[in-house]
Amino acid sequence: MKFLENFVRKLEPSFKEGGKLHKFHPVYDGLATFLFTPDHTTHKGAHIRDGIDLKRTMVTVILALVPAMIFGMWNVGHWHFTALGETASMGDKFIYGLIKVLPIIVVSYAAGLGVEFAFCIAKGHQIQEGFLVSGLLIPLVMPPDVPLWMVALGTIFAVIFAKEVFGGTGMNIVNVALTARAFLFFAYPTFTSGEVWISGDKTKFIDGYTGATNLGHLATLVDNPTQKEAVMTKVATLQDTFLGIEPGSIGETSALAILIGGVILILTGIGSFRIMASMFAGGFVMQSIFNAWGANPYMEVDPMHQLMMGGFMFGMVFMVTDPVTAAQTATGKIIYGFLAGMFSIMIRVFNPAYPEGVMMAILLANVLAPTIDHFVIQSNIKRRLNRAKLKTA
């Protein structure tokens, strides 16, 4: 790698002030610091030296996403051939999924990084690393047949209006990837909800494959409880939902693959165990209450089965734990995660128009996070003042 580093360093003078390509210094700096540890030094103020910087943190999150992405590619191919009634090998299924998913990833990065570089050049600051993770999260929460122009449009909208208008990486108040998903959900609902979760020409599917998710099937029970028996035959078992053998967003289906990523994030100290555990607890408690109530057949789904379906586990590990938009205090993280879990199940069960629920719940929790932290801090101040009064009394 030394020859590559030497080559990159030789290019540096052209991008420095006075060089021919000075205007594009953010592009050079972004690529150079992605490949090699930057040699920047701090000159004043308090700071912490560590072996990991923001780019290395983002790369770790991407590595944690790889199991879900690999499984998602296989799952896209699996449901495509199953819906056609054809037998295919594991390799054929993976290759089909790779061909469908890879262009979505490329478009997501091209559109998002294009906006980021444009803002860096216009504002004259260094490239910010936040989109390294968002660029992969966005494809993983999309249906496999989503048009590529739509991915580009949603990504550009999210980077501009969920991040750059607030000041860039570290300043956004809502999750960028979920903003892209929400934009497409409301702007183009026929492409991002309903019977769009199995890749391929629907007219060629064999009888019995509608292209809807388990949650889409269950949501119909809110208005048609008498259809419970027929609907439940279309819903995957707990084991299949845990493994991820169900139609859905590209990277959201396998709880097992997602949990492997979650372990990586917790062991490296990047993901918050408090938030993950409290969101799981919030969802479990809420579904247990609905389970006991049983006002409609959707509420009667086993709590563990409910949490394994759809994007709950993906949201719990990779979305709600976003360190920028999550609560920052220890107690606040528990409240924040618990509310996200509760809201997810409430939206799913009460509103069949949003059978997934997790996207809206996490965006709502993002907005509440600063308020949660404010009250936690105020409560702590009040408690300490009371303790001081008792000692001086």
GROMACS .gro file of C-alpha atoms in nm:
model
  393
    1MET     CA    1   0.000   0.000   0.000
    2LYS     CA    2   0.305   0.224   0.032
    3PHE     CA    3   0.315   0.290  -0.344
    4LEU     CA    4  -0.052   0.396  -0.334
    5GLU     CA    5   0.012   0.630  -0.042
    6ASN     CA    6   0.311   0.783  -0.222
    7PHE     CA    7   0.098   0.834  -0.534
    8VAL     CA    8  -0.178   1.002  -0.334
    9ARG     CA    9   0.072   1.229  -0.154
   10LYS     CA   10   0.225   1.333  -0.488
   11LEU     CA   11  -0.113   1.460  -0.601
   12GLU     CA   12  -0.158   1.675  -0.290
   13PRO     CA   13   0.026   1.993  -0.410
   14SER     CA   14  -0.214   2.031  -0.702
   15PHE     CA   15  -0.507   2.044  -0.461
   16LYS     CA   16  -0.347   2.279  -0.207
   17GLU     CA   17  -0.400   2.654  -0.209
   18GLY     CA   18  -0.238   2.797  -0.523
   19GLY     CA   19  -0.257   2.462  -0.704
   20LYS     CA   20  -0.447   2.412  -1.029
   21LEU     CA   21  -0.714   2.200  -0.862
   22HIS     CA   22  -0.743   2.390  -0.535
   23LYS     CA   23  -1.122   2.422  -0.573
   24PHE     CA   24  -1.152   2.043  -0.560
   25HIS     CA   25  -0.945   2.001  -0.243
   26PRO     CA   26  -1.247   1.860  -0.050
   27VAL     CA   27  -1.269   1.577  -0.306
   28TYR     CA   28  -0.897   1.494  -0.270
   29ASP     CA   29  -0.905   1.527   0.108
   30GLY     CA   30  -1.211   1.305   0.137
   31LEU     CA   31  -1.057   1.024  -0.067
   32ALA     CA   32  -0.709   1.055   0.087
   33THR     CA   33  -0.832   1.047   0.447
   34PHE     CA   34  -1.062   0.757   0.362
   35LEU     CA   35  -0.765   0.551   0.240
   36PHE     CA   36  -0.503   0.662   0.497
   37THR     CA   37  -0.501   0.800   0.849
   38PRO     CA   38  -0.485   1.180   0.821
   39ASP     CA   39  -0.171   1.353   0.947
   40HIS     CA   40  -0.363   1.652   1.085
   41THR     CA   41  -0.259   1.765   1.433
   42THR     CA   42  -0.448   1.976   1.681
   43HIS     CA   43  -0.280   2.297   1.795
   44LYS     CA   44  -0.497   2.420   2.079
   45GLY     CA   45  -0.787   2.331   2.305
   46ALA     CA   46  -0.870   2.010   2.489
   47HIS     CA   47  -0.880   1.698   2.274
   48ILE     CA   48  -0.864   1.321   2.301
   49ARG     CA   49  -0.620   1.106   2.104
   50ASP     CA   50  -0.763   0.777   1.984
   51GLY     CA   51  -0.680   0.514   1.724
   52ILE     CA   52  -1.020   0.555   1.559
   53ASP     CA   53  -1.163   0.862   1.386
   54LEU     CA   54  -1.499   0.929   1.225
   55LYS     CA   55  -1.411   0.755   0.899
   56ARG     CA   56  -1.293   0.441   1.080
   57THR     CA   57  -1.612   0.452   1.291
   58MET     CA   58  -1.824   0.468   0.977
   59VAL     CA   59  -1.631   0.183   0.816
   60THR     CA   60  -1.699  -0.031   1.125
   61VAL     CA   61  -2.073   0.035   1.089
   62ILE     CA   62  -2.053  -0.063   0.722
   63LEU     CA   63  -1.881  -0.389   0.817
   64ALA     CA   64  -2.163  -0.452   1.065
   65LEU     CA   65  -2.413  -0.403   0.781
   66VAL     CA   66  -2.244  -0.657   0.554
   67PRO     CA   67  -2.419  -0.971   0.696
   68ALA     CA   68  -2.762  -0.812   0.645
   69MET     CA   69  -2.665  -0.694   0.297
   70ILE     CA   70  -2.529  -1.036   0.188
   71PHE     CA   71  -2.836  -1.216   0.321
   72GLY     CA   72  -3.061  -0.955   0.162
   73MET     CA   73  -2.910  -1.023  -0.180
   74TRP     CA   74  -2.974  -1.394  -0.142
   75ASN     CA   75  -3.326  -1.332  -0.012
   76VAL     CA   76  -3.415  -1.113  -0.312
   77GLY     CA   77  -3.314  -1.396  -0.546
   78HIS     CA   78  -3.484  -1.660  -0.331
   79TRP     CA   79  -3.827  -1.492  -0.344
   80HIS     CA   80  -3.791  -1.408  -0.711
   81PHE     CA   81  -3.744  -1.773  -0.812
   82THR     CA   82  -3.995  -1.898  -0.554
   83ALA     CA   83  -4.264  -1.661  -0.684
   84LEU     CA   84  -4.198  -1.785  -1.038
   85GLY     CA   85  -4.223  -2.144  -0.921
   86GLU     CA   86  -3.870  -2.219  -1.040
   87THR     CA   87  -3.593  -2.411  -0.865
   88ALA     CA   88  -3.259  -2.233  -0.836
   89SER     CA   89  -2.929  -2.294  -0.658
   90MET     CA   90  -2.804  -2.078  -0.374
   91GLY     CA   91  -2.550  -1.922  -0.612
   92ASP     CA   92  -2.814  -1.838  -0.874
   93LYS     CA   93  -3.031  -1.673  -0.609
   94PHE     CA   94  -2.739  -1.469  -0.479
   95ILE     CA   95  -2.629  -1.359  -0.826
   96TYR     CA   96  -2.984  -1.248  -0.913
   97GLY     CA   97  -2.999  -1.050  -0.587
   98LEU     CA   98  -2.654  -0.902  -0.648
   99ILE     CA   99  -2.759  -0.782  -0.993
  100LYS     CA  100  -3.071  -0.618  -0.847
  101VAL     CA  101  -2.912  -0.465  -0.535
  102LEU     CA  102  -2.569  -0.348  -0.655
  103PRO     CA  103  -2.703  -0.076  -0.891
  104ILE     CA  104  -2.918   0.062  -0.606
  105ILE     CA  105  -2.610   0.088  -0.383
  106VAL     CA  106  -2.404   0.253  -0.658
  107VAL     CA  107  -2.678   0.508  -0.730
  108SER     CA  108  -2.725   0.585  -0.361
  109TYR     CA  109  -2.353   0.658  -0.311
  110ALA     CA  110  -2.319   0.848  -0.639
  111ALA     CA  111  -2.617   1.075  -0.567
  112GLY     CA  112  -2.539   1.131  -0.198
  113LEU     CA  113  -2.165   1.185  -0.234
  114GLY     CA  114  -2.228   1.409  -0.536
  115VAL     CA  115  -2.438   1.639  -0.317
  116GLU     CA  116  -2.184   1.622  -0.034
  117PHE     CA  117  -1.891   1.711  -0.262
  118ALA     CA  118  -2.092   1.994  -0.421
  119PHE     CA  119  -2.162   2.144  -0.077
  120CYS     CA  120  -1.795   2.102   0.026
  121ILE     CA  121  -1.669   2.279  -0.287
  122ALA     CA  122  -1.927   2.558  -0.257
  123LYS     CA  123  -1.865   2.613   0.115
  124GLY     CA  124  -1.491   2.540   0.104
  125HIS     CA  125  -1.475   2.286   0.385
  126GLN     CA  126  -1.353   1.928   0.412
  127ILE     CA  127  -1.569   1.632   0.314
  128GLN     CA  128  -1.780   1.496   0.598
  129GLU     CA  129  -1.797   1.122   0.650
  130GLY     CA  130  -2.156   1.081   0.758
  131PHE     CA  131  -2.282   0.962   0.419
  132LEU     CA  132  -2.055   0.655   0.420
  133VAL     CA  133  -2.314   0.480   0.636
  134SER     CA  134  -2.627   0.650   0.502
  135GLY     CA  135  -2.523   0.552   0.148
  136LEU     CA  136  -2.560   0.184   0.240
  137LEU     CA  137  -2.853   0.219   0.479
  138ILE     CA  138  -3.073   0.376   0.210
  139PRO     CA  139  -3.053   0.080  -0.035
  140LEU     CA  140  -3.110  -0.169   0.248
  141VAL     CA  141  -3.446  -0.013   0.342
  142MET     CA  142  -3.574  -0.012  -0.016
  143PRO     CA  143  -3.782  -0.272  -0.205
  144PRO     CA  144  -3.569  -0.463  -0.458
  145ASP     CA  145  -3.749  -0.328  -0.768
  146VAL     CA  146  -3.742   0.038  -0.671
  147PRO     CA  147  -3.655   0.251  -0.979
  148LEU     CA  148  -3.298   0.382  -0.970
  149TRP     CA  149  -3.402   0.741  -1.049
  150MET     CA  150  -3.626   0.725  -0.743
  151VAL     CA  151  -3.334   0.614  -0.525
  152ALA     CA  152  -3.129   0.907  -0.654
  153LEU     CA  153  -3.413   1.154  -0.595
  154GLY     CA  154  -3.485   1.029  -0.242
  155THR     CA  155  -3.115   1.032  -0.153
  156ILE     CA  156  -3.060   1.385  -0.284
  157PHE     CA  157  -3.369   1.508  -0.097
  158ALA     CA  158  -3.254   1.347   0.228
  159VAL     CA  159  -2.894   1.472   0.210
  160ILE     CA  160  -3.004   1.829   0.136
  161PHE     CA  161  -3.309   1.865   0.359
  162ALA     CA  162  -3.225   1.628   0.645
  163LYS     CA  163  -2.854   1.712   0.676
  164GLU     CA  164  -2.700   1.996   0.477
  165VAL     CA  165  -2.963   2.255   0.568
  166PHE     CA  166  -2.888   2.187   0.935
  167GLY     CA  167  -2.512   2.228   0.889
  168GLY     CA  168  -2.395   1.886   0.769
  169THR     CA  169  -2.275   1.573   0.949
  170GLY     CA  170  -2.341   1.581   1.322
  171MET     CA  171  -2.601   1.858   1.298
  172ASN     CA  172  -2.904   1.673   1.157
  173ILE     CA  173  -3.202   1.617   1.386
  174VAL     CA  174  -3.357   1.320   1.203
  175ASN     CA  175  -3.205   1.007   1.052
  176VAL     CA  176  -3.096   1.074   0.692
  177ALA     CA  177  -3.164   0.723   0.557
  178LEU     CA  178  -3.512   0.714   0.708
  179THR     CA  179  -3.583   1.057   0.565
  180ALA     CA  180  -3.507   0.919   0.217
  181ARG     CA  181  -3.739   0.627   0.283
  182ALA     CA  182  -4.013   0.854   0.421
  183PHE     CA  183  -3.984   1.090   0.122
  184LEU     CA  184  -4.029   0.805  -0.126
  185PHE     CA  185  -4.306   0.649   0.085
  186PHE     CA  186  -4.518   0.964   0.069
  187ALA     CA  187  -4.413   1.088  -0.277
  188TYR     CA  188  -4.436   0.754  -0.460
  189PRO     CA  189  -4.649   0.522  -0.240
  190THR     CA  190  -4.725   0.275  -0.519
  191PHE     CA  191  -4.352   0.201  -0.559
  192THR     CA  192  -4.265   0.167  -0.189
  193SER     CA  193  -4.566  -0.002  -0.026
  194GLY     CA  194  -4.817  -0.274  -0.101
  195GLU     CA  195  -4.726  -0.561  -0.331
  196VAL     CA  196  -4.376  -0.446  -0.426
  197TRP     CA  197  -4.156  -0.660  -0.203
  198ILE     CA  198  -4.082  -0.951  -0.436
  199SER     CA  199  -3.861  -0.873  -0.735
  200GLY     CA  200  -3.980  -0.960  -1.084
  201ASP     CA  201  -4.274  -0.933  -1.323
  202LYS     CA  202  -4.583  -0.990  -1.104
  203THR     CA  203  -4.787  -1.119  -1.400
  204LYS     CA  204  -4.555  -1.420  -1.422
  205PHE     CA  205  -4.584  -1.515  -1.052
  206ILE     CA  206  -4.754  -1.842  -0.970
  207ASP     CA  207  -5.083  -1.832  -0.776
  208GLY     CA  208  -5.046  -1.746  -0.410
  209TYR     CA  209  -4.764  -1.491  -0.436
  210THR     CA  210  -4.892  -1.137  -0.407
  211GLY     CA  211  -4.566  -0.954  -0.341
  212ALA     CA  212  -4.681  -0.819  -0.004
  213THR     CA  213  -4.493  -0.851   0.327
  214ASN     CA  214  -4.610  -1.038   0.636
  215LEU     CA  215  -4.699  -0.705   0.794
  216GLY     CA  216  -4.895  -0.606   0.484
  217HIS     CA  217  -5.101  -0.923   0.515
  218LEU     CA  218  -5.154  -0.872   0.890
  219ALA     CA  219  -5.261  -0.510   0.844
  220THR     CA  220  -5.565  -0.627   0.645
  221LEU     CA  221  -5.695  -0.792   0.964
  222VAL     CA  222  -5.755  -0.453   1.128
  223ASP     CA  223  -6.049  -0.391   0.891
  224ASN     CA  224  -6.132  -0.755   0.809
  225PRO     CA  225  -6.091  -0.964   1.127
  226THR     CA  226  -6.299  -1.247   0.978
  227GLN     CA  227  -6.018  -1.318   0.730
  228LYS     CA  228  -5.779  -1.424   1.007
  229GLU     CA  229  -5.753  -1.789   0.906
  230ALA     CA  230  -5.680  -1.714   0.540
  231VAL     CA  231  -5.434  -1.435   0.621
  232MET     CA  232  -5.235  -1.632   0.879
  233THR     CA  233  -5.153  -1.899   0.620
  234LYS     CA  234  -4.958  -1.631   0.428
  235VAL     CA  235  -4.753  -1.517   0.730
  236ALA     CA  236  -4.405  -1.667   0.779
  237THR     CA  237  -4.329  -1.868   1.093
  238LEU     CA  238  -4.128  -1.728   1.383
  239GLN     CA  239  -3.826  -1.933   1.272
  240ASP     CA  240  -3.844  -1.801   0.914
  241THR     CA  241  -3.883  -1.441   1.028
  242PHE     CA  242  -3.583  -1.481   1.260
  243LEU     CA  243  -3.372  -1.623   0.978
  244GLY     CA  244  -3.513  -1.366   0.734
  245ILE     CA  245  -3.687  -1.592   0.483
  246GLU     CA  246  -3.970  -1.348   0.417
  247PRO     CA  247  -4.040  -1.076   0.157
  248GLY     CA  248  -3.937  -0.728   0.261
  249SER     CA  249  -3.685  -0.447   0.226
  250ILE     CA  250  -3.349  -0.567   0.097
  251GLY     CA  251  -3.158  -0.566   0.426
  252GLU     CA  252  -3.433  -0.571   0.687
  253THR     CA  253  -3.559  -0.927   0.688
  254SER     CA  254  -3.297  -1.135   0.870
  255ALA     CA  255  -3.297  -1.075   1.246
  256LEU     CA  256  -3.004  -1.317   1.275
  257ALA     CA  257  -2.781  -1.127   1.029
  258ILE     CA  258  -2.882  -0.796   1.185
  259LEU     CA  259  -2.799  -0.919   1.536
  260ILE     CA  260  -2.451  -1.023   1.416
  261GLY     CA  261  -2.406  -0.662   1.308
  262GLY     CA  262  -2.546  -0.547   1.642
  263VAL     CA  263  -2.287  -0.751   1.833
  264ILE     CA  264  -2.009  -0.588   1.624
  265LEU     CA  265  -2.144  -0.241   1.705
  266ILE     CA  266  -2.174  -0.314   2.078
  267LEU     CA  267  -1.830  -0.479   2.110
  268THR     CA  268  -1.662  -0.188   1.929
  269GLY     CA  269  -1.848   0.064   2.146
  270ILE     CA  270  -2.013   0.228   1.845
  271GLY     CA  271  -2.372   0.112   1.898
  272SER     CA  272  -2.560   0.182   2.221
  273PHE     CA  273  -2.670  -0.135   2.399
  274ARG     CA  274  -2.901   0.076   2.617
  275ILE     CA  275  -3.096   0.201   2.314
  276MET     CA  276  -3.115  -0.140   2.145
  277ALA     CA  277  -3.228  -0.319   2.462
  278SER     CA  278  -3.481  -0.052   2.558
  279MET     CA  279  -3.634  -0.043   2.207
  280PHE     CA  280  -3.671  -0.420   2.214
  281ALA     CA  281  -3.828  -0.398   2.562
  282GLY     CA  282  -4.062  -0.117   2.450
  283GLY     CA  283  -4.184  -0.317   2.151
  284PHE     CA  284  -4.220  -0.637   2.353
  285VAL     CA  285  -4.415  -0.470   2.635
  286MET     CA  286  -4.645  -0.286   2.393
  287GLN     CA  287  -4.722  -0.598   2.190
  288SER     CA  288  -4.775  -0.799   2.512
  289ILE     CA  289  -5.035  -0.544   2.624
  290PHE     CA  290  -5.208  -0.557   2.283
  291ASN     CA  291  -5.180  -0.934   2.291
  292ALA     CA  292  -5.371  -0.943   2.622
  293TRP     CA  293  -5.625  -0.689   2.491
  294GLY     CA  294  -5.687  -0.871   2.161
  295ALA     CA  295  -5.917  -0.609   2.006
  296ASN     CA  296  -5.834  -0.735   1.656
  297PRO     CA  297  -5.649  -1.039   1.517
  298TYR     CA  298  -5.339  -0.829   1.444
  299MET     CA  299  -5.301  -0.770   1.819
  300GLU     CA  300  -5.306  -1.146   1.884
  301VAL     CA  301  -4.970  -1.203   1.715
  302ASP     CA  302  -4.709  -1.338   1.957
  303PRO     CA  303  -4.486  -1.049   2.081
  304MET     CA  304  -4.159  -1.219   1.981
  305HIS     CA  305  -4.299  -1.303   1.637
  306GLN     CA  306  -4.415  -0.941   1.593
  307LEU     CA  307  -4.067  -0.805   1.669
  308MET     CA  308  -3.895  -1.044   1.427
  309MET     CA  309  -4.113  -0.928   1.135
  310GLY     CA  310  -4.043  -0.635   0.905
  311GLY     CA  311  -3.785  -0.371   0.987
  312PHE     CA  312  -3.810  -0.369   1.368
  313MET     CA  313  -3.474  -0.540   1.431
  314PHE     CA  314  -3.298  -0.341   1.158
  315GLY     CA  315  -3.433  -0.017   1.302
  316MET     CA  316  -3.336  -0.125   1.653
  317VAL     CA  317  -2.972  -0.199   1.563
  318PHE     CA  318  -2.886   0.046   1.284
  319MET     CA  319  -3.139   0.333   1.278
  320VAL     CA  320  -3.248   0.428   1.627
  321THR     CA  321  -2.886   0.405   1.752
  322ASP     CA  322  -2.764   0.681   1.516
  323PRO     CA  323  -2.539   0.874   1.759
  324VAL     CA  324  -2.632   1.210   1.603
  325THR     CA  325  -3.010   1.185   1.626
  326ALA     CA  326  -3.043   0.967   1.937
  327ALA     CA  327  -3.068   1.085   2.297
  328GLN     CA  328  -2.727   1.150   2.454
  329THR     CA  329  -2.782   1.097   2.828
  330ALA     CA  330  -2.774   0.746   2.977
  331THR     CA  331  -3.128   0.766   3.116
  332GLY     CA  332  -3.244   0.951   2.806
  333LYS     CA  333  -3.124   0.665   2.585
  334ILE     CA  334  -3.340   0.419   2.777
  335ILE     CA  335  -3.651   0.641   2.753
  336TYR     CA  336  -3.579   0.721   2.387
  337GLY     CA  337  -3.535   0.357   2.285
  338PHE     CA  338  -3.839   0.242   2.485
  339LEU     CA  339  -4.061   0.504   2.319
  340ALA     CA  340  -3.932   0.408   1.971
  341GLY     CA  341  -4.025   0.045   2.038
  342MET     CA  342  -4.369   0.135   2.174
  343PHE     CA  343  -4.449   0.371   1.889
  344SER     CA  344  -4.341   0.112   1.630
  345ILE     CA  345  -4.594  -0.143   1.752
  346MET     CA  346  -4.870   0.112   1.811
  347ILE     CA  347  -4.842   0.246   1.455
  348ARG     CA  348  -4.837  -0.106   1.312
  349VAL     CA  349  -5.142  -0.229   1.501
  350PHE     CA  350  -5.366   0.078   1.487
  351ASN     CA  351  -5.297   0.213   1.139
  352PRO     CA  352  -5.310  -0.035   0.848
  353ALA     CA  353  -5.189   0.246   0.618
  354TYR     CA  354  -4.845   0.215   0.781
  355PRO     CA  355  -4.805  -0.162   0.836
  356GLU     CA  356  -4.430  -0.125   0.897
  357GLY     CA  357  -4.444   0.147   1.164
  358VAL     CA  358  -4.074   0.150   1.253
  359MET     CA  359  -3.981   0.428   1.008
  360MET     CA  360  -4.237   0.672   1.147
  361ALA     CA  361  -4.166   0.569   1.507
  362ILE     CA  362  -3.792   0.634   1.484
  363LEU     CA  363  -3.837   0.968   1.309
  364LEU     CA  364  -4.079   1.068   1.587
  365ALA     CA  365  -3.831   0.950   1.852
  366ASN     CA  366  -3.555   1.153   1.678
  367VAL     CA  367  -3.763   1.467   1.716
  368LEU     CA  368  -3.831   1.390   2.084
  369ALA     CA  369  -3.467   1.309   2.170
  370PRO     CA  370  -3.356   1.666   2.260
  371THR     CA  371  -3.664   1.712   2.481
  372ILE     CA  372  -3.597   1.382   2.656
  373ASP     CA  373  -3.236   1.484   2.725
  374HIS     CA  374  -3.351   1.827   2.850
  375PHE     CA  375  -3.585   1.679   3.111
  376VAL     CA  376  -3.330   1.416   3.217
  377ILE     CA  377  -3.066   1.686   3.273
  378GLN     CA  378  -3.311   1.915   3.455
  379SER     CA  379  -3.418   1.627   3.676
  380ASN     CA  380  -3.054   1.551   3.756
  381ILE     CA  381  -2.985   1.918   3.843
  382LYS     CA  382  -3.294   1.931   4.067
  383ARG     CA  383  -3.193   1.610   4.245
  384ARG     CA  384  -2.839   1.736   4.309
  385LEU     CA  385  -2.966   2.071   4.437
  386ASN     CA  386  -3.201   1.893   4.677
  387ARG     CA  387  -2.911   1.675   4.796
  388ALA     CA  388  -2.698   1.986   4.855
  389LYS     CA  389  -2.978   2.152   5.053
  390LEU     CA  390  -3.012   1.847   5.277
  391LYS     CA  391  -2.637   1.848   5.352
  392THR     CA  392  -2.632   2.217   5.439
  393ALA     CA  393  -2.955   2.206   5.642
   0.00000   0.00000   0.00000
